[in-house]
Tab-separated table of C-alpha atoms and ligand atoms in Angstrom:
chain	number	residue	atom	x	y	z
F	1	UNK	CA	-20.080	-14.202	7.255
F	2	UNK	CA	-17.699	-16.546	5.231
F	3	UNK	CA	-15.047	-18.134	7.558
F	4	UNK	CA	-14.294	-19.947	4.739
F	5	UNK	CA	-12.248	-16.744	3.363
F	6	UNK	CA	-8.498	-17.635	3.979
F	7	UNK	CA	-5.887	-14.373	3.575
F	8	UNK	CA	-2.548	-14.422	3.624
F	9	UNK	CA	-0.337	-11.320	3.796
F	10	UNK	CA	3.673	-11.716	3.495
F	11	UNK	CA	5.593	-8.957	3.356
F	12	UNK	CA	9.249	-9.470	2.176
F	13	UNK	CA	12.183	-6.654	3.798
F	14	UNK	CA	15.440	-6.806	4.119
F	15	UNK	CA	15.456	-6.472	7.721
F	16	UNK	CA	12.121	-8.615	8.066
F	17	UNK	CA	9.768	-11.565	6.930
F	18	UNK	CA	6.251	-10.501	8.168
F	19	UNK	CA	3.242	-13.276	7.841
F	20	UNK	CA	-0.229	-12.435	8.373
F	21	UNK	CA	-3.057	-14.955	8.384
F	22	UNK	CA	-6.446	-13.905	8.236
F	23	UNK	CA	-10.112	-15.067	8.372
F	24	UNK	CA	-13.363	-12.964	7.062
F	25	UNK	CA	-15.310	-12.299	10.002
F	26	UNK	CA	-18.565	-9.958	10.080
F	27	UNK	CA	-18.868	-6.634	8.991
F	28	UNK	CA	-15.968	-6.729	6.403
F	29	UNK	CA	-13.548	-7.240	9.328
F	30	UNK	CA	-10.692	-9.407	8.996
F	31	UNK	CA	-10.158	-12.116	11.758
F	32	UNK	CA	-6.336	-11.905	12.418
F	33	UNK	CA	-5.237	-15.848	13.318
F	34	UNK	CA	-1.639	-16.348	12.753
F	35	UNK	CA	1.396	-13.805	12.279
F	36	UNK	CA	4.906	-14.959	11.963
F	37	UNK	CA	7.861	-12.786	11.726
F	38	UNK	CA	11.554	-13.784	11.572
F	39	UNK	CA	15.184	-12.256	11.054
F	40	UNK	CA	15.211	-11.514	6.579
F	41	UNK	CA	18.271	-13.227	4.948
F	42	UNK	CA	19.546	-12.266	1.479
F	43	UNK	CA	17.704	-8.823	0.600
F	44	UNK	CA	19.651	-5.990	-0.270
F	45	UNK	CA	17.239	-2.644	-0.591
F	46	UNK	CA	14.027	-4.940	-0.908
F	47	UNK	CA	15.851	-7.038	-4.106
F	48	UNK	CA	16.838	-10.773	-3.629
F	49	UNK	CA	20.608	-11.238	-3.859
F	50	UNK	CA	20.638	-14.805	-2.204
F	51	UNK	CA	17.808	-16.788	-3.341
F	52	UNK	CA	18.310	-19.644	-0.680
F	53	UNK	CA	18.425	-17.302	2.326
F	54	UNK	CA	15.274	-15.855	1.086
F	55	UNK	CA	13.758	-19.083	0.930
F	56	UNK	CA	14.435	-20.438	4.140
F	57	UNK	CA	13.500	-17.201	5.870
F	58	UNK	CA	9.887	-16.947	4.103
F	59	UNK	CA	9.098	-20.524	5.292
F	60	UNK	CA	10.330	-20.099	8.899
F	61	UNK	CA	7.984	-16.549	8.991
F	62	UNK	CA	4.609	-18.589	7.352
F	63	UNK	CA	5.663	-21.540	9.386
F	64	UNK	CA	5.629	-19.754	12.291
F	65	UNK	CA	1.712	-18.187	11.491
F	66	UNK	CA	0.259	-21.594	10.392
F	67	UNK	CA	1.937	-22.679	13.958
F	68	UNK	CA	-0.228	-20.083	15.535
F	69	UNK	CA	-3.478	-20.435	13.422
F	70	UNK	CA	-3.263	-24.228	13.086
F	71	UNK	CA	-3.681	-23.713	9.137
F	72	UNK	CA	-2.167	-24.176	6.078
F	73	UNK	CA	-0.891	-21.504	3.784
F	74	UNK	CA	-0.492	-22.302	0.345
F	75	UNK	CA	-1.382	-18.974	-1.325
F	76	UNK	CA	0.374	-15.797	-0.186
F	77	UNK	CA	-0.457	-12.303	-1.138
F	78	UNK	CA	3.005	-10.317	-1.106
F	79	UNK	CA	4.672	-6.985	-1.426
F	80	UNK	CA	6.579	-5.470	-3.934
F	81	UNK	CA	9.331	-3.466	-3.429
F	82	UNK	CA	12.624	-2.194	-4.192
F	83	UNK	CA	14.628	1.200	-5.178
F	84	UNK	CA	13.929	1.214	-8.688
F	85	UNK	CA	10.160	1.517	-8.989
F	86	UNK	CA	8.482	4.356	-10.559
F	87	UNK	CA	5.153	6.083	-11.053
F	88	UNK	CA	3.986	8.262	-13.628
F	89	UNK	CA	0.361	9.463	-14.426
F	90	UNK	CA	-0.488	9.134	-18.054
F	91	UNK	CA	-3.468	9.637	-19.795
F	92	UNK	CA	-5.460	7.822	-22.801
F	93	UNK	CA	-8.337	8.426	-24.670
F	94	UNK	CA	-10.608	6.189	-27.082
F	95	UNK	CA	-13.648	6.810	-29.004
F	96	UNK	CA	-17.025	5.395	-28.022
F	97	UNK	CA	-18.688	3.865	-30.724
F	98	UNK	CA	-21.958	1.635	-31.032
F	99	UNK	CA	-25.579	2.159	-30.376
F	100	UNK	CA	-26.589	5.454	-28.569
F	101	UNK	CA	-22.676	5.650	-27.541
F	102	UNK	CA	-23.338	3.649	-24.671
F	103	UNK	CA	-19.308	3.270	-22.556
F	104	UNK	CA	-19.034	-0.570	-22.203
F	105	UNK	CA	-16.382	-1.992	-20.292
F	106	UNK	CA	-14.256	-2.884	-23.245
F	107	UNK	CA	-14.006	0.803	-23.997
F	108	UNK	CA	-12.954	1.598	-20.240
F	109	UNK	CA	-10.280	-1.447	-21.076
F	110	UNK	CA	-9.615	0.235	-24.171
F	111	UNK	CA	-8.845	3.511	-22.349
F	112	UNK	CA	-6.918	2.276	-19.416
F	113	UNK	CA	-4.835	0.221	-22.183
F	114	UNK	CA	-3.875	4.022	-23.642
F	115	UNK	CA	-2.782	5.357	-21.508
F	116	UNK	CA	-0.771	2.260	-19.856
F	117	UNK	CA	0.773	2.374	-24.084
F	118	UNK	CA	4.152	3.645	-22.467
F	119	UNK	CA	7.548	2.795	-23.881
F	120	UNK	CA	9.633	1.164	-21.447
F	121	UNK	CA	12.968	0.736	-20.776
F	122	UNK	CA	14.661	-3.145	-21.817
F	123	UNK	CA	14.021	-5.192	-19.226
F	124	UNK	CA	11.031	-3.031	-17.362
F	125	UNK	CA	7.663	-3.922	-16.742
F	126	UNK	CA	4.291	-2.233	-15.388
F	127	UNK	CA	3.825	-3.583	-12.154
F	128	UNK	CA	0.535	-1.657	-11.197
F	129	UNK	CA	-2.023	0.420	-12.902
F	130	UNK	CA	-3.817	2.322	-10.586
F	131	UNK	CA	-6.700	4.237	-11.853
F	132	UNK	CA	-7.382	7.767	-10.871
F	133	UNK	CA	-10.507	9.305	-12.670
F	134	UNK	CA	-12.306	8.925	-16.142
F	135	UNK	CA	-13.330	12.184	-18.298
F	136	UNK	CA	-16.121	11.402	-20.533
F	137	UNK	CA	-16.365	14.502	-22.847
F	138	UNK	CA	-14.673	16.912	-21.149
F	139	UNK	CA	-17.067	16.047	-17.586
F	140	UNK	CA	-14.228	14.836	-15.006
F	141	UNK	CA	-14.090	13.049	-11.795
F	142	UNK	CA	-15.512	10.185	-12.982
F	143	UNK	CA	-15.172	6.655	-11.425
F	144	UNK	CA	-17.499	4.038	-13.119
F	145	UNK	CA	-17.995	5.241	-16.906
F	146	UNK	CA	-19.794	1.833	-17.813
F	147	UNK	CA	-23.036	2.267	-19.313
F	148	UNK	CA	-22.732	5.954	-18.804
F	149	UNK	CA	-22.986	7.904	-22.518
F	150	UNK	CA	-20.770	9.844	-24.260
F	151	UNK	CA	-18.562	10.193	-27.604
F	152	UNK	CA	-14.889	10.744	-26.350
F	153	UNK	CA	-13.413	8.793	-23.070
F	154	UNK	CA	-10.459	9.788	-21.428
F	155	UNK	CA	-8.689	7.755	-18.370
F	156	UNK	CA	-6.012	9.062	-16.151
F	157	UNK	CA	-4.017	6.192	-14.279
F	158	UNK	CA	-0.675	6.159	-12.312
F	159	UNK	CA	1.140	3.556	-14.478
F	160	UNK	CA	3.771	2.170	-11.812
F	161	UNK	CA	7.173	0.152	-13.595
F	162	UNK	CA	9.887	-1.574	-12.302
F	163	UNK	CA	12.696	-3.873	-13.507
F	164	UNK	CA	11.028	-7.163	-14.182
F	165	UNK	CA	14.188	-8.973	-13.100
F	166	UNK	CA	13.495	-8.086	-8.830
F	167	UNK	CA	9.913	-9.144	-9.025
F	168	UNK	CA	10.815	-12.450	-10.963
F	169	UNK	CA	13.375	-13.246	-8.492
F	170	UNK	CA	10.899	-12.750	-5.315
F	171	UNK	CA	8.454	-15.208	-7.567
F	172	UNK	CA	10.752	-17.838	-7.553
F	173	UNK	CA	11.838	-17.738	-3.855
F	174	UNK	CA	8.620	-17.875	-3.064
F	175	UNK	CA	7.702	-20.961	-5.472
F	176	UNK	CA	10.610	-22.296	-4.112
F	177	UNK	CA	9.379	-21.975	-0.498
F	178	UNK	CA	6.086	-24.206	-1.950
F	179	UNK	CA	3.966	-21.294	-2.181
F	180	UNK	CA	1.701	-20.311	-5.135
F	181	UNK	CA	0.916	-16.153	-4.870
F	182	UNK	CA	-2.186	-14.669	-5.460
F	183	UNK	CA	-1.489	-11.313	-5.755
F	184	UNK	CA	1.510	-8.919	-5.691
F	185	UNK	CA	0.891	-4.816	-3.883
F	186	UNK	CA	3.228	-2.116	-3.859
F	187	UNK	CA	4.532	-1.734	0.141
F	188	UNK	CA	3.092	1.628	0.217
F	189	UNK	CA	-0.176	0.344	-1.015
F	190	UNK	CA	-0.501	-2.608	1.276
F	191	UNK	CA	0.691	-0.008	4.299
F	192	UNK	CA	-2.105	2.439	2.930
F	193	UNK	CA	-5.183	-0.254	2.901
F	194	UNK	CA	-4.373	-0.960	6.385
F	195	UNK	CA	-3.855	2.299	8.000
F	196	UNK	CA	-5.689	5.228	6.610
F	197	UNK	CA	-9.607	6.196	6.269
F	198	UNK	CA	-11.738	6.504	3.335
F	199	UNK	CA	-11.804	10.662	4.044
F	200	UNK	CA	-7.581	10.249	4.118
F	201	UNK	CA	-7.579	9.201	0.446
F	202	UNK	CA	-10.125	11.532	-0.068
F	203	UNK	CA	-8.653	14.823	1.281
F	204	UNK	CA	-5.411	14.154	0.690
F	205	UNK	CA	-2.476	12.304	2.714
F	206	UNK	CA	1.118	10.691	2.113
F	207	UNK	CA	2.231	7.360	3.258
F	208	UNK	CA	5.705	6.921	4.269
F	209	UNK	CA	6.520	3.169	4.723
F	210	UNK	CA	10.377	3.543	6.064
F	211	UNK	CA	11.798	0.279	6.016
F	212	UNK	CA	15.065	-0.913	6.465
F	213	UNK	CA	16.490	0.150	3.616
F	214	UNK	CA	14.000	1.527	1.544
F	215	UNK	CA	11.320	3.828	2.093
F	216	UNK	CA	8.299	4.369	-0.209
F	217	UNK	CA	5.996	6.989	-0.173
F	218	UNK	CA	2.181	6.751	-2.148
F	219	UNK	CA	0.393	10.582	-2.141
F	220	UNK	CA	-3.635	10.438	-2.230
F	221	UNK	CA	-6.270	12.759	-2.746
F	222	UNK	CA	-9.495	13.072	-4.709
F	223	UNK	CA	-9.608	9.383	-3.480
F	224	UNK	CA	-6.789	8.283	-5.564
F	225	UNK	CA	-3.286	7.270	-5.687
F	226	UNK	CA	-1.734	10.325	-6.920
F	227	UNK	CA	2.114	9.779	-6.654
F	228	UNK	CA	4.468	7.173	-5.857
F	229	UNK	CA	8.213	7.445	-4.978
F	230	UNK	CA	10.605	5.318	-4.069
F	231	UNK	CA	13.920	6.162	-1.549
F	232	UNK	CA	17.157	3.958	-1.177
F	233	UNK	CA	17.182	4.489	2.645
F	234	UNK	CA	15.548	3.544	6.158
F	235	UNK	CA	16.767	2.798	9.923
F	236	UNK	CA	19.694	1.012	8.860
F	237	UNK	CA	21.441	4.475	7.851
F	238	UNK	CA	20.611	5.526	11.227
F	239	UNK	CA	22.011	2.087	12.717
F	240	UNK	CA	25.205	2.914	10.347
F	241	UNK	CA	25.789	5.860	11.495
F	242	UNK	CA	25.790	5.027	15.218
F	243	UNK	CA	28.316	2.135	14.682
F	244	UNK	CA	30.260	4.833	12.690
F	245	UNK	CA	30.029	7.723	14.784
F	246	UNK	CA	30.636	5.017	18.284
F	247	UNK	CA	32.822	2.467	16.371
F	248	UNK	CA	30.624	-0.267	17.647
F	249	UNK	CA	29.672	-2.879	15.553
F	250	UNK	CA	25.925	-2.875	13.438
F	251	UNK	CA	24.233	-5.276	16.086
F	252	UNK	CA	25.448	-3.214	19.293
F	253	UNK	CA	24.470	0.311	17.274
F	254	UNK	CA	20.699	-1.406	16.315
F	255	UNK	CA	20.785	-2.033	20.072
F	256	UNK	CA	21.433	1.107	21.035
F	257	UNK	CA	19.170	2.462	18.401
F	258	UNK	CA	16.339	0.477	20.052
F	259	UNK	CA	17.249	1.484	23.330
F	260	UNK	CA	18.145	5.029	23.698
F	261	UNK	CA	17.934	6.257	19.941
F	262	UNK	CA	15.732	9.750	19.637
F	263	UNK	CA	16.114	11.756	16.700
F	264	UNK	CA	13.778	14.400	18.159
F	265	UNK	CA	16.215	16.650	21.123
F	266	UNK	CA	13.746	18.846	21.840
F	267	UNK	CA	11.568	15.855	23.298
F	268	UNK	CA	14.049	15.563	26.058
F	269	UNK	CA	14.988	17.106	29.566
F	270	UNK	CA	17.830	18.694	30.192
F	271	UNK	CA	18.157	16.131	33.170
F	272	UNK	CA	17.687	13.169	30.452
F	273	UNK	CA	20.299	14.937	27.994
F	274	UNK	CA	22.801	14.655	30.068
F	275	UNK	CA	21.658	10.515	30.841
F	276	UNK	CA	24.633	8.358	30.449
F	277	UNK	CA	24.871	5.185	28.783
F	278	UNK	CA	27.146	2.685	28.451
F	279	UNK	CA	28.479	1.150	24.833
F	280	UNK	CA	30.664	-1.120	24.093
F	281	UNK	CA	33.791	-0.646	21.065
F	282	UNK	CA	34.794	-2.684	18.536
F	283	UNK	CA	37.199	-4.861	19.553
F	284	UNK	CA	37.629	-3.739	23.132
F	285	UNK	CA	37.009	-5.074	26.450
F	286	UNK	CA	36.329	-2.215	28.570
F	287	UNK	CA	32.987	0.320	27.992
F	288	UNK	CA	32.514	3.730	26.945
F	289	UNK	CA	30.251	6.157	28.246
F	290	UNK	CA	28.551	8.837	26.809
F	291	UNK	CA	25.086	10.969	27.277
F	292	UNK	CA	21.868	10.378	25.215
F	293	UNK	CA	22.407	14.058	23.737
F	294	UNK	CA	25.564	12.819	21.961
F	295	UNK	CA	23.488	9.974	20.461
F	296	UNK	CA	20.965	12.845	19.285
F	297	UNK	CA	23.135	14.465	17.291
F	298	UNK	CA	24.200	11.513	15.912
F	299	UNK	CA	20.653	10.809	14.290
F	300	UNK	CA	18.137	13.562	14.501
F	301	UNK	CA	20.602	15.117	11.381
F	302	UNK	CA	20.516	12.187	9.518
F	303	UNK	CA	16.667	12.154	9.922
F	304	UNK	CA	16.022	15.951	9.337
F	305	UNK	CA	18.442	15.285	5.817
F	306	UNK	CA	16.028	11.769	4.841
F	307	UNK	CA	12.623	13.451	4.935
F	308	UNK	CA	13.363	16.480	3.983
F	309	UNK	CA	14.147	14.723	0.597
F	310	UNK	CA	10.670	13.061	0.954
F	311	UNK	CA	8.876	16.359	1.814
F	312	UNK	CA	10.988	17.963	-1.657
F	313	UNK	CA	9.314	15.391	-3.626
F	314	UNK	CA	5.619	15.919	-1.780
F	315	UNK	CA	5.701	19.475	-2.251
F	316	UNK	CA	6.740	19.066	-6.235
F	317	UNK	CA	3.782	16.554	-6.848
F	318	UNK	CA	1.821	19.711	-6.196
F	319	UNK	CA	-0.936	17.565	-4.518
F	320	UNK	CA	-2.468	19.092	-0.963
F	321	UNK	CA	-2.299	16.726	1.917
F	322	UNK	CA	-4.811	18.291	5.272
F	323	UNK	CA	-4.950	14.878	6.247
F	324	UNK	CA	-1.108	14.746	6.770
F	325	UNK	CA	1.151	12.249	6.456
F	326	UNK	CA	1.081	8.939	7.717
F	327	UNK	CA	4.477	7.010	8.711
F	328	UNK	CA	4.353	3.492	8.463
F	329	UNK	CA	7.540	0.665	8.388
F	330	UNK	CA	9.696	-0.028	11.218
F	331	UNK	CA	12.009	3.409	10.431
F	332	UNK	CA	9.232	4.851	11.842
F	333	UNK	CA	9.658	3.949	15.332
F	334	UNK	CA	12.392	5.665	16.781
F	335	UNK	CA	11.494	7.825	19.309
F	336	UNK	CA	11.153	11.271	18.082
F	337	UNK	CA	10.389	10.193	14.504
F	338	UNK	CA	6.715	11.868	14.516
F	339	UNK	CA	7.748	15.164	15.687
F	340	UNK	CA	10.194	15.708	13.523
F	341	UNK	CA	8.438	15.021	10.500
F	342	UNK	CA	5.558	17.063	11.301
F	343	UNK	CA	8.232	20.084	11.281
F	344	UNK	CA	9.909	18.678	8.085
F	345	UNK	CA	6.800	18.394	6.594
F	346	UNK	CA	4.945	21.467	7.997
F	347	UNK	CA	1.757	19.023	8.181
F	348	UNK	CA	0.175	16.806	11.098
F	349	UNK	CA	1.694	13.417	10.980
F	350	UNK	CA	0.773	10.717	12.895
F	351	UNK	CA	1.951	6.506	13.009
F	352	UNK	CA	0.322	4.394	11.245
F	353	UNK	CA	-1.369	1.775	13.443
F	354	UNK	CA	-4.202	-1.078	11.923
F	355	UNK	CA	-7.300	0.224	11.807
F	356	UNK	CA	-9.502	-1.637	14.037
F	357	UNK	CA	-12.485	-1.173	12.349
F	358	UNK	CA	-11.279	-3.471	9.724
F	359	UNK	CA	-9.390	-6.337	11.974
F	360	UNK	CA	-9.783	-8.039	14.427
F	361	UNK	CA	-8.578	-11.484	16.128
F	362	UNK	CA	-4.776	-10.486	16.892
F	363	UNK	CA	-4.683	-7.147	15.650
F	364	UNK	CA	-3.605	-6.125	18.881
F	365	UNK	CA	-0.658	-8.387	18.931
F	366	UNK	CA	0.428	-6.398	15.914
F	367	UNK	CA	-0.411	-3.008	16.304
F	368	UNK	CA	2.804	-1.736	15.450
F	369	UNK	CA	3.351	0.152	11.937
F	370	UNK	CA	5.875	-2.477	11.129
F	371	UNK	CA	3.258	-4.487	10.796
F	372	UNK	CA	0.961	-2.324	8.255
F	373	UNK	CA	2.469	-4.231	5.324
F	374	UNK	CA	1.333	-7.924	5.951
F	375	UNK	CA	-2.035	-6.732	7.100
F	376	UNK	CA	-2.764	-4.659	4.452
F	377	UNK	CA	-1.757	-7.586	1.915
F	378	UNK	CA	-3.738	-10.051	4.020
F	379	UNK	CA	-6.787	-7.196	4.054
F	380	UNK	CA	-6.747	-6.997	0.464
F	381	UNK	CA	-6.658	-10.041	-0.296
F	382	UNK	CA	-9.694	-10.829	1.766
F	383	UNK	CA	-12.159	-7.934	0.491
F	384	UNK	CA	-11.184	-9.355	-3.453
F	385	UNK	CA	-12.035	-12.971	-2.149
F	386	UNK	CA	-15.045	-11.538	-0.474
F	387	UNK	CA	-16.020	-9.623	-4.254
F	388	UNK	CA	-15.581	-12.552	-5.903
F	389	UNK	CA	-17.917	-14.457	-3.693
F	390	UNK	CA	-20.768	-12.143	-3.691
F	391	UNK	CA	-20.400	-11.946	-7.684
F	392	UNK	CA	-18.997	-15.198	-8.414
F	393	UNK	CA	-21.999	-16.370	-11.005
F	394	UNK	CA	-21.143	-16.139	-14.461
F	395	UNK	CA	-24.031	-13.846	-15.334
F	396	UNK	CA	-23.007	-11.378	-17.533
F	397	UNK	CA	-24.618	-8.282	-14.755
F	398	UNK	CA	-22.683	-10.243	-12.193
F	399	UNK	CA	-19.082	-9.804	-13.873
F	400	UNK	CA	-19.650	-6.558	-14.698
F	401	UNK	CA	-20.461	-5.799	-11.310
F	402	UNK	CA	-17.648	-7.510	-9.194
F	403	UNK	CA	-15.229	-5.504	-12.154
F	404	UNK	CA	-17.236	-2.618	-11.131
F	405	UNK	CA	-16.393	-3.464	-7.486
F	406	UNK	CA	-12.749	-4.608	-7.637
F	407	UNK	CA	-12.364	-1.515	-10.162
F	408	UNK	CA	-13.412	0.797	-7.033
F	409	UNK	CA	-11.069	-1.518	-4.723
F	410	UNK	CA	-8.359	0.380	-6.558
F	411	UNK	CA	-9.760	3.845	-5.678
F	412	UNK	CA	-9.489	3.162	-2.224
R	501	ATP	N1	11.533	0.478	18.166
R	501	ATP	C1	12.356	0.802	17.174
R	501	ATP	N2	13.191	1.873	17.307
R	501	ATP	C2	14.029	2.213	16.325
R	501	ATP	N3	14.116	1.580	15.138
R	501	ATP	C3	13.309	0.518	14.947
R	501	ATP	C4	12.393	0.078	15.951
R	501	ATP	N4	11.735	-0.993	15.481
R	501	ATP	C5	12.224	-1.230	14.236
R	501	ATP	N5	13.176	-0.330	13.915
R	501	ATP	C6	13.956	-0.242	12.679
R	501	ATP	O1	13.107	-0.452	11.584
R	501	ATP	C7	13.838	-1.013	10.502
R	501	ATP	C8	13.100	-2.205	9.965
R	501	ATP	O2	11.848	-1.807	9.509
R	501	ATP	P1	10.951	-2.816	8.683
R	501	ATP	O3	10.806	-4.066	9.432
R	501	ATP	O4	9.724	-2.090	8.280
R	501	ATP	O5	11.920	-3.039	7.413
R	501	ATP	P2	11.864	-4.133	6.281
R	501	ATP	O6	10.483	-4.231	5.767
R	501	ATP	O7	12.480	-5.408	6.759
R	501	ATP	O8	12.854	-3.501	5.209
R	501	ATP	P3	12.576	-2.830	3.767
R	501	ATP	O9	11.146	-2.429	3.725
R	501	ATP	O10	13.513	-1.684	3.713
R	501	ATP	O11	12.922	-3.875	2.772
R	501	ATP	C9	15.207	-1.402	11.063
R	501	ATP	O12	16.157	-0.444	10.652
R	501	ATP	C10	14.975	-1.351	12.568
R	501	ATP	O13	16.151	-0.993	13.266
R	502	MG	MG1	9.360	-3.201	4.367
């Protein structure tokens, strides 16, 4: 047990500033001590637009958690997100040379370097390589090629890119804030090491992290990340089209979103249909009444139209998915959300809630899939602290093995 192990998991929204503190306990689990969480200011669709806003809302969320944990954060692990990302899976190959053709880990470097070789667009840069299997003369499905032998080494990795300018941007509000970062995860990532099992990534499952505004989706199998997407929606267009379709304003529709919002019908009564609530119009005095169906139809389209362009893009990455899909973000929380994507999707779906094999402390105080985000950061964060601890001697055998380890981190 190392209590010494401090993680720290912020996740950045546009609707939210999540902070997640965390100790290393036994087992691999992660002591939860401090969370913070407070109203986001000056995101639009993950991407700073007002650096200052951003600023001041990032310190009043990590304030709040070293509040709670009585500690200090100076190193934060955070998310990245945003409209514009992009995954591909490319493949390289190298030749082994040297005695007996023995695969060192500068070849595997070598490899993963070829097939990362991608032209990009002015102004892009690869923000993750996530690797996915090795091929060592023609013999697949391999995961740790060093000192393996063999003439010809392919890799396959999911090269994921991104504008630099939105990640620089989040970097600086974050220095800004006094902060140093340690390490930067795609959403859907961070959501995934929180919430699913080794046999998910294994089998086959899709994470759908429906935020505010954006919703990203990561597809696994074979132990892998096999594709990544990125949508520019989330509850607000269901919060939109309530003020819209009521002419209330956005706080009174996210109200009545919380409240009464089911995009699901066929979860109700007939008796609850036909439930009336009360709303109040822009700009008058006097409320307005109308039944819970009405408020149905207002969203359950809106959601039928949103993941059925998710499940479009899960079907075309032609990977299988028996363990379902997972929904994770706070999108996911309107009643009825579940159910309707397991029609949409024609596959079991479930929330995605921490997995309490892994945390501990106040994982219970956060067992919400709004949450999965800064836990999954934090989690990460903590397991590569833990690596480096167990393999921190400068032996040559010892750095091969925590690359080995941290290599495997990314099969998860
Ligand atoms: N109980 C709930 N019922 C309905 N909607 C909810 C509920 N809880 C949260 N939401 C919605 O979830 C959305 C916020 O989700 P989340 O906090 O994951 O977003 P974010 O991380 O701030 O944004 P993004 O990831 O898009 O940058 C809002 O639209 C909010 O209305
Ligand atoms: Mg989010």
């Amino acid at each position: 047990m190392s209590r010494s192990i401090q993680a720290v998991g912020l996740d950045i929204g546009t609707s939210k500033i999540r902070c997640v503190i965390g100790e290393a306990g036994e087992n691999g689990v992660m002591e939860i001590v401090g969370i913070g969480q407070t109203d986001s200011r000056g995101l639009r669709r993950g991407i700073v637009i007002t650096s200052d806003s951003v600023v001041e809302s990032v310190k009043k969320a990590v304030d709040e958690a070293e509040r709670v944990s009585g500690l200090e954060v100076q190193v934060v692990n955070v998310n990245i997100s945003g409209e514009h990302l992009q995954g591909e899976n490319k493949s390289g190959v190298v030749a082994v040379a040297g005695a007996g053709r023995e695969i060192t880990r500068d070849d595997v470097d070598r490899a993963i370097e070829s097939a990362c070789a991608v032209q990009l667009p002015a102004g892009w840069r690869i923000v993750d390589r996530l690797p996915q299997e090795f091929i060592i003369d023609g013999q697949d499905g391999i995961i740790e090629p060093v000192g393996m032998h063999g003439a010809r080494l392919e890799s396959r990795i999911h090269v994921v890119t991104s504008p630099s300018a939105g990640g620089q941007n989040i970097v600086k509000a974050i220095h800004r804030a006094g902060l140093e970062i340690e390490n930067m995860m795609l959403d859907a990532l961070a959501a995934a090491t929180s919430t699913l099992s080794d046999n998910d990534r294994e089998y086959g499952c899709a994470v759908v992290n429906i935020g505010s505004e954006v919703t990203s989706l990561m597809i696994f199998s074979r132990g892998a990340v096999q594709h990544t997407a990125v949508f520019p929606f989330g509850g607000m267009h269901f919060t939109k089209d309530i003020a819209v379709g009521l002419r209330v304003s956005i706080p009174e529709a996210e109200k009545i979103k919380h409240l009464y919002g089911c995009v699901a019908g066929f979860l109700m009564s007939a008796d609850e249909k036909h439930e009336v609530i009360e709303i109040k119009p822009v700009g008058r005095n006097e409320t307005r009444q109308l039944t819970k169906e009405i408020l149905c139809d207002i969203v359950q389209p809106r959601a039928v139209e949103l993941l059925h362009h998710i499940a479009v893009v899960v079907a075309n990455s032609g990977v299988q998915i028996p363990s379902g899909v997972v929904l994770t973000g706070g999108g996911s929380m309107i009643r009825g959300m579940v159910e309707i994507a397991e029609q949409v999707f024609d596959a079991p779906t479930r929330l995605g809630f921490l997995d309490l094999e892994s945390f501990g402390g106040l994982a219970e105080e956060i067992q919400t899939p709004d949450w999965a985000v800064a836990a999954g950061l934090a989690l990460s964060s903590m397991r590569s602290q833990i690596r480096e601890q167990n393999y921190g001697g400068k032996s040559p055998s010892k750095k091969v093995a925590e690359w080995f380890e941290s290599f495997r981190e990314k099969f998860r």
